Amino acid sequence: MDPGSKRKRVEDGTVDAPAPSTIMLHDVDFGSFQKNGFLIIRGFASAAECKCMQEAMAKLIDAWDPSSATSVFKTNKEQQQAQGKDDYFISSADKVRFFLEAEAMDKASNKLREDIPKEHLLNKVGHALHVEEPAFREYCQSLKVRQVAKALGWSSPDLVQSMYIFKQPRIGGVVTPHQDSCFLRTEPLSCLGLWLALESATIDNGCLWARPGSHTEALRRHFARRVTDGSVHMEFVPLSIAEDPPPAAAVWEGGLPSSVSCPSELGFVPLPVARGDLVLIHGQLDHLSMPNTSAESRHSFQLHLVEGNEAGTCWSTKNWLQYPPGKPFPKFSSPAKA
C-alpha cells in the first residue's frame, strides 16, 4: 500500500479514507464509537457510488405518481398520530414507499403545493431499498459495509431497514431527538445505524447533531404495535417511567424545549460531513437534525442493522416494522471476509 494513501487518524475519532469497494479499517478508532456512541469514517463511499444511488432514486421519483400520496412523515409531537395509524407506513417494511414532507402540503386545502417541484415534495423513501433496488443493495452488500459491522462486533446481523432521506431545501423538517432502538428494538438491544452522506451536510442544511456518551443511557420509550378491534396502530410506550428522577432527555422527546435555541445547550454537538462520509450511530444514541433553511438539499442513505437470532437476539414482535409471516429479514449474502 502506498504510504501516501494511508488514512489519517484524527483526534475527534473521524478518519480520512479512500473509497474503493472494500476499505481498510485498521486505522479506524472504534474506541471512539464505544466512548461517544458515534463515529465518522471520512470518504467511506466514492463520488461514483453516491451518484449511482442518487440517480437510482431520481428514476424512482420519475416513476412515482404524487397525486395519490397522502402519507406525511413527522417526528414531532404529531408522530404517533401521523405514522401510528397510517397503514401505508405500517405495512412498508418490505416495500419501497414514498413519504411526504410536512411543508409540501398546503395547509388551507390539505393538498400538495403546486409551487414545489415533484422531487422536492418528499421527506423520505423507505424501507426496503436495500432489498428491492440494485444500486442500494450493492452498497449494502459491499464488503466494506460488512467489515464495519464485523469490526463493531455484529456477528450475524439482519438488515432490517433502509431509508433515503432528502432534507429538502428550505422545507426540510426537523428530526427531533430520538434513539433508533425506540423504533427497532431487540432483546438485548442491538441496533446500529449506518448514515451515509450522499451530499455534504452542514449546520445550514440540517446536519446531524449527537449527544456524546448518551448511548450509555437507558432506552426511553418504544414505538410499539397495538391491535384494537383487529386494527393495528402504534403508540409510544415510556420505558423509563419508573426512574426517579426521570431522565432529563425525556423532556425533549418529540421536540426541543421552547427555551432552547440551539441543541448545544443540551449537550449536542454538530456532525458536519462531506459527500461519501459515513456516520455510525449506536442504537441508544440521542441524536437529531435541525430544519434545512438553506437552498441546498442534504440527501443521505441510511441502513439499520440489528443482531440476528443466530446471535441469541430477539426482534420485538411489538416493533412497528414487521415482515410478513414466514419471510425472514435479509442478511449479508455471504460471510464477511476478514
XYZ file of C-alpha atoms in Angstrom:
338
model
C 0.000 0.000 0.000
C 1.306 3.451 -0.927
C 2.210 5.231 2.331
C 0.780 8.412 0.834
C -2.653 6.816 0.611
C -2.712 5.629 4.206
C -5.601 7.147 6.117
C -5.017 9.536 8.963
C -6.464 9.043 12.408
C -7.622 12.356 13.811
C -8.395 13.418 17.333
C -12.184 13.621 17.004
C -12.489 9.970 16.007
C -13.036 10.639 12.309
C -10.914 9.004 9.653
C -9.815 10.209 6.219
C -10.129 7.273 3.859
C -10.113 6.159 0.229
C -13.377 4.731 -1.072
C -12.957 1.519 -3.058
C -15.467 -1.341 -2.832
C -13.507 -2.520 0.191
C -11.894 -0.347 2.824
C -9.027 -0.841 5.250
C -10.168 -0.380 8.814
C -7.011 -0.790 10.862
C -6.711 2.986 11.395
C -10.320 3.499 12.417
C -10.626 4.381 16.087
C -13.541 2.151 17.030
C -12.876 3.034 20.657
C -14.355 6.436 19.807
C -17.619 4.702 18.896
C -17.695 2.903 22.236
C -16.938 6.156 24.076
C -19.192 8.593 22.218
C -21.848 6.400 20.606
C -20.994 7.617 17.120
C -18.095 7.536 14.700
C -17.432 9.257 11.382
C -15.457 7.472 8.665
C -14.445 10.023 6.061
C -14.638 9.090 2.374
C -16.344 5.763 3.026
C -18.222 5.865 -0.293
C -16.856 7.212 -3.542
C -18.449 10.021 -5.533
C -19.391 7.421 -8.139
C -21.210 5.292 -5.531
C -23.094 8.314 -4.229
C -24.026 9.391 -7.747
C -25.241 5.879 -8.573
C -27.636 5.881 -5.604
C -28.831 9.411 -6.333
C -29.530 8.539 -9.964
C -31.376 5.391 -8.922
C -33.567 7.474 -6.618
C -34.204 10.016 -9.367
C -35.574 7.210 -11.557
C -37.841 6.024 -8.755
C -39.181 9.550 -8.325
C -39.760 9.897 -12.078
C -41.999 6.828 -11.923
C -43.780 7.950 -8.741
C -47.257 9.437 -9.010
C -47.635 12.061 -6.275
C -51.351 12.553 -6.948
C -52.185 9.565 -4.744
C -49.723 10.489 -1.976
C -51.258 11.028 1.452
C -48.597 9.847 3.926
C -46.797 12.766 5.582
C -43.770 11.857 7.700
C -43.416 13.649 11.031
C -41.158 13.257 14.066
C -42.688 15.875 16.348
C -45.497 15.542 18.879
C -47.793 14.547 15.989
C -45.725 11.483 15.050
C -47.884 8.958 16.888
C -50.959 10.220 15.067
C -49.219 10.636 11.693
C -47.434 7.259 11.461
C -49.173 5.374 14.248
C -52.442 4.980 12.343
C -51.107 5.065 8.783
C -51.329 1.626 7.177
C -49.249 2.828 4.215
C -46.410 3.384 6.695
C -47.055 0.420 8.992
C -47.053 -2.054 6.067
C -43.962 -0.622 4.348
C -41.285 -2.843 5.958
C -40.561 -4.933 2.852
C -41.580 -2.341 0.264
C -40.363 0.867 -1.358
C -42.764 3.655 -0.444
C -42.815 7.434 -0.612
C -43.428 9.753 2.344
C -44.155 13.447 2.009
C -42.517 16.399 3.702
C -44.958 18.191 6.024
C -44.316 21.540 4.340
C -45.157 20.015 0.958
C -48.832 20.187 1.938
C -50.887 23.328 1.549
C -52.348 23.942 4.998
C -55.515 25.579 3.697
C -56.511 22.946 1.161
C -54.622 19.964 2.624
C -53.417 19.237 -0.907
C -49.930 19.131 -2.379
C -48.418 22.520 -3.001
C -48.251 23.346 -6.691
C -45.297 25.690 -6.287
C -42.893 22.887 -5.292
C -41.263 20.575 -7.862
C -42.236 16.922 -7.652
C -38.776 15.861 -6.492
C -38.921 18.327 -3.581
C -42.180 17.018 -2.108
C -40.604 14.020 -0.430
C -39.294 13.644 3.109
C -38.028 10.103 2.576
C -38.355 6.835 0.670
C -38.241 3.530 2.573
C -37.978 0.938 3.923
C -36.633 -1.857 1.665
C -34.393 -0.067 -0.815
C -31.549 -2.344 0.309
C -33.556 -5.329 -0.936
C -35.575 -4.085 -3.905
C -33.259 -1.611 -5.662
C -29.928 -2.817 -7.157
C -27.899 0.371 -6.553
C -28.712 0.384 -2.844
C -28.462 -3.388 -2.500
C -24.961 -3.361 -3.993
C -23.777 -0.774 -1.477
C -25.421 -2.518 1.491
C -23.953 -5.875 0.496
C -20.473 -4.447 -0.128
C -17.516 -5.902 1.704
C -16.721 -2.599 3.391
C -20.189 -2.406 4.982
C -19.753 -5.975 6.232
C -16.313 -5.122 7.560
C -17.678 -2.230 9.595
C -20.447 -4.337 11.114
C -17.992 -7.091 11.944
C -15.442 -4.676 13.428
C -18.120 -3.274 15.740
C -18.997 -6.764 16.960
C -22.092 -7.714 14.974
C -21.746 -11.414 14.171
C -24.961 -12.275 12.309
C -26.766 -9.029 11.514
C -30.204 -8.683 9.995
C -30.535 -5.802 7.550
C -33.913 -4.597 8.753
C -34.429 -1.143 7.295
C -33.154 1.375 4.777
C -34.217 4.932 4.029
C -33.328 7.649 1.547
C -33.688 10.997 3.330
C -33.930 14.180 1.252
C -33.847 17.051 3.787
C -35.318 19.286 1.120
C -34.092 22.849 0.572
C -35.960 25.405 2.674
C -38.717 22.967 3.777
C -36.717 20.011 5.103
C -38.220 19.485 8.535
C -36.622 18.918 11.918
C -35.934 15.375 13.100
C -36.493 15.601 16.826
C -34.201 13.985 19.438
C -34.594 10.228 19.426
C -32.915 6.855 19.909
C -33.082 4.453 16.948
C -33.725 1.481 19.239
C -37.047 3.111 20.099
C -38.240 2.018 16.646
C -36.042 -1.051 16.056
C -35.988 -2.791 19.416
C -34.374 -6.140 20.136
C -33.631 -8.066 23.300
C -30.871 -7.398 24.111
C -30.683 -4.040 22.345
C -28.555 -4.240 19.204
C -29.488 -1.536 16.683
C -26.743 0.033 14.566
C -27.297 2.880 12.107
C -25.070 3.486 9.082
C -25.808 7.032 7.904
C -24.171 7.791 4.553
C -23.955 11.370 3.279
C -24.850 11.440 -0.424
C -24.409 15.208 -0.298
C -22.498 17.430 2.098
C -24.289 18.011 5.395
C -23.674 21.310 7.169
C -25.223 23.199 10.043
C -27.026 25.350 7.466
C -28.690 22.477 5.579
C -29.524 20.312 8.576
C -26.602 18.045 9.522
C -26.861 15.519 12.311
C -26.385 16.526 15.942
C -25.490 13.935 18.585
C -25.095 13.962 22.359
C -21.754 12.241 23.089
C -21.995 9.419 25.611
C -25.800 9.318 25.621
C -25.729 5.765 24.225
C -24.962 4.572 27.770
C -28.361 5.813 28.930
C -31.444 3.613 29.094
C -33.878 3.342 26.221
C -36.526 5.954 26.971
C -39.533 4.698 25.030
C -40.745 2.181 22.450
C -42.833 2.877 19.341
C -44.955 -0.193 19.980
C -47.504 -2.062 17.897
C -51.010 -2.368 19.292
C -54.079 -4.165 17.960
C -57.539 -2.838 18.809
C -60.653 -4.482 17.338
C -58.482 -6.084 14.686
C -56.912 -2.765 13.666
C -53.157 -2.226 14.003
C -51.887 1.076 15.348
C -48.735 2.319 17.027
C -48.121 4.235 20.233
C -45.122 5.461 22.201
C -44.743 3.477 25.409
C -42.478 5.071 28.076
C -39.818 2.690 29.356
C -38.141 4.892 31.956
C -41.304 5.841 33.797
C -40.106 4.097 36.959
C -36.910 6.146 37.126
C -36.832 8.757 39.856
C -35.998 11.362 38.843
C -36.925 10.675 35.174
C -34.094 11.045 32.640
C -33.525 14.633 31.563
C -33.752 13.609 27.904
C -37.375 12.549 28.393
C -38.232 16.257 28.430
C -37.241 16.764 24.804
C -38.821 13.656 23.251
C -40.791 14.919 20.269
C -39.254 18.382 20.292
C -36.672 20.622 21.899
C -37.900 22.737 24.829
C -39.131 26.164 23.733
C -36.447 27.773 25.878
C -33.691 26.077 23.852
C -32.480 27.919 20.756
C -29.601 25.582 19.888
C -29.078 21.842 20.576
C -25.654 22.625 22.025
C -27.440 23.977 25.102
C -28.439 20.382 25.864
C -25.029 18.876 25.163
C -25.493 18.007 21.489
C -22.629 18.566 19.053
C -22.981 19.049 15.286
C -21.632 16.387 12.914
C -20.965 18.142 9.604
C -19.829 15.709 6.922
C -18.838 15.697 3.279
C -20.298 13.636 0.482
C -19.323 9.990 0.952
C -18.695 10.213 4.691
C -20.294 7.552 6.891
C -21.697 8.233 10.373
C -22.062 5.171 12.587
C -24.848 5.590 15.146
C -25.357 3.474 18.258
C -28.991 2.450 18.760
C -29.311 4.303 22.061
C -27.505 7.472 20.938
C -29.602 10.600 21.384
C -29.450 12.420 18.048
C -31.409 14.853 15.896
C -31.208 17.164 12.912
C -32.436 20.728 12.620
C -34.581 22.104 9.770
C -32.972 22.833 6.430
C -33.480 26.541 5.884
C -30.847 26.763 3.146
C -31.188 26.493 -0.634
C -29.151 23.260 -0.633
C -30.581 19.760 -0.212
C -28.964 17.218 2.120
C -29.537 13.746 0.698
C -28.492 10.753 2.806
C -28.955 6.998 2.763
C -29.433 5.096 5.993
C -29.129 1.392 6.654
C -30.121 -0.086 10.004
C -28.839 -3.418 11.283
C -29.736 -5.459 14.335
C -28.139 -8.635 15.609
C -29.926 -11.726 14.305
C -31.474 -14.726 16.044
C -28.305 -16.733 15.423
C -26.561 -14.463 17.923
C -29.230 -15.028 20.554
C -31.034 -11.753 19.886
C -34.827 -11.496 19.597
C -36.659 -8.996 17.390
C -39.573 -7.444 19.239
C -42.938 -8.562 17.879
C -44.230 -5.182 19.028
C -41.951 -3.179 16.728
C -43.767 -1.230 14.036
C -41.556 -2.838 11.388
C -42.622 -6.437 10.750
C -42.077 -8.628 7.701
C -44.964 -10.871 6.589
C -45.148 -14.226 8.423
C -42.573 -16.682 7.113
C -40.480 -14.009 5.388
C -37.108 -13.528 7.120
C -35.146 -10.311 7.300
C -32.395 -10.069 4.682
C -28.831 -10.762 5.736
C -25.448 -10.319 4.102
C -25.448 -12.669 1.128
C -22.206 -14.410 2.086
C -19.927 -14.494 5.147
C -17.902 -11.371 5.784
C -14.240 -11.581 4.858
C -11.521 -10.571 7.226
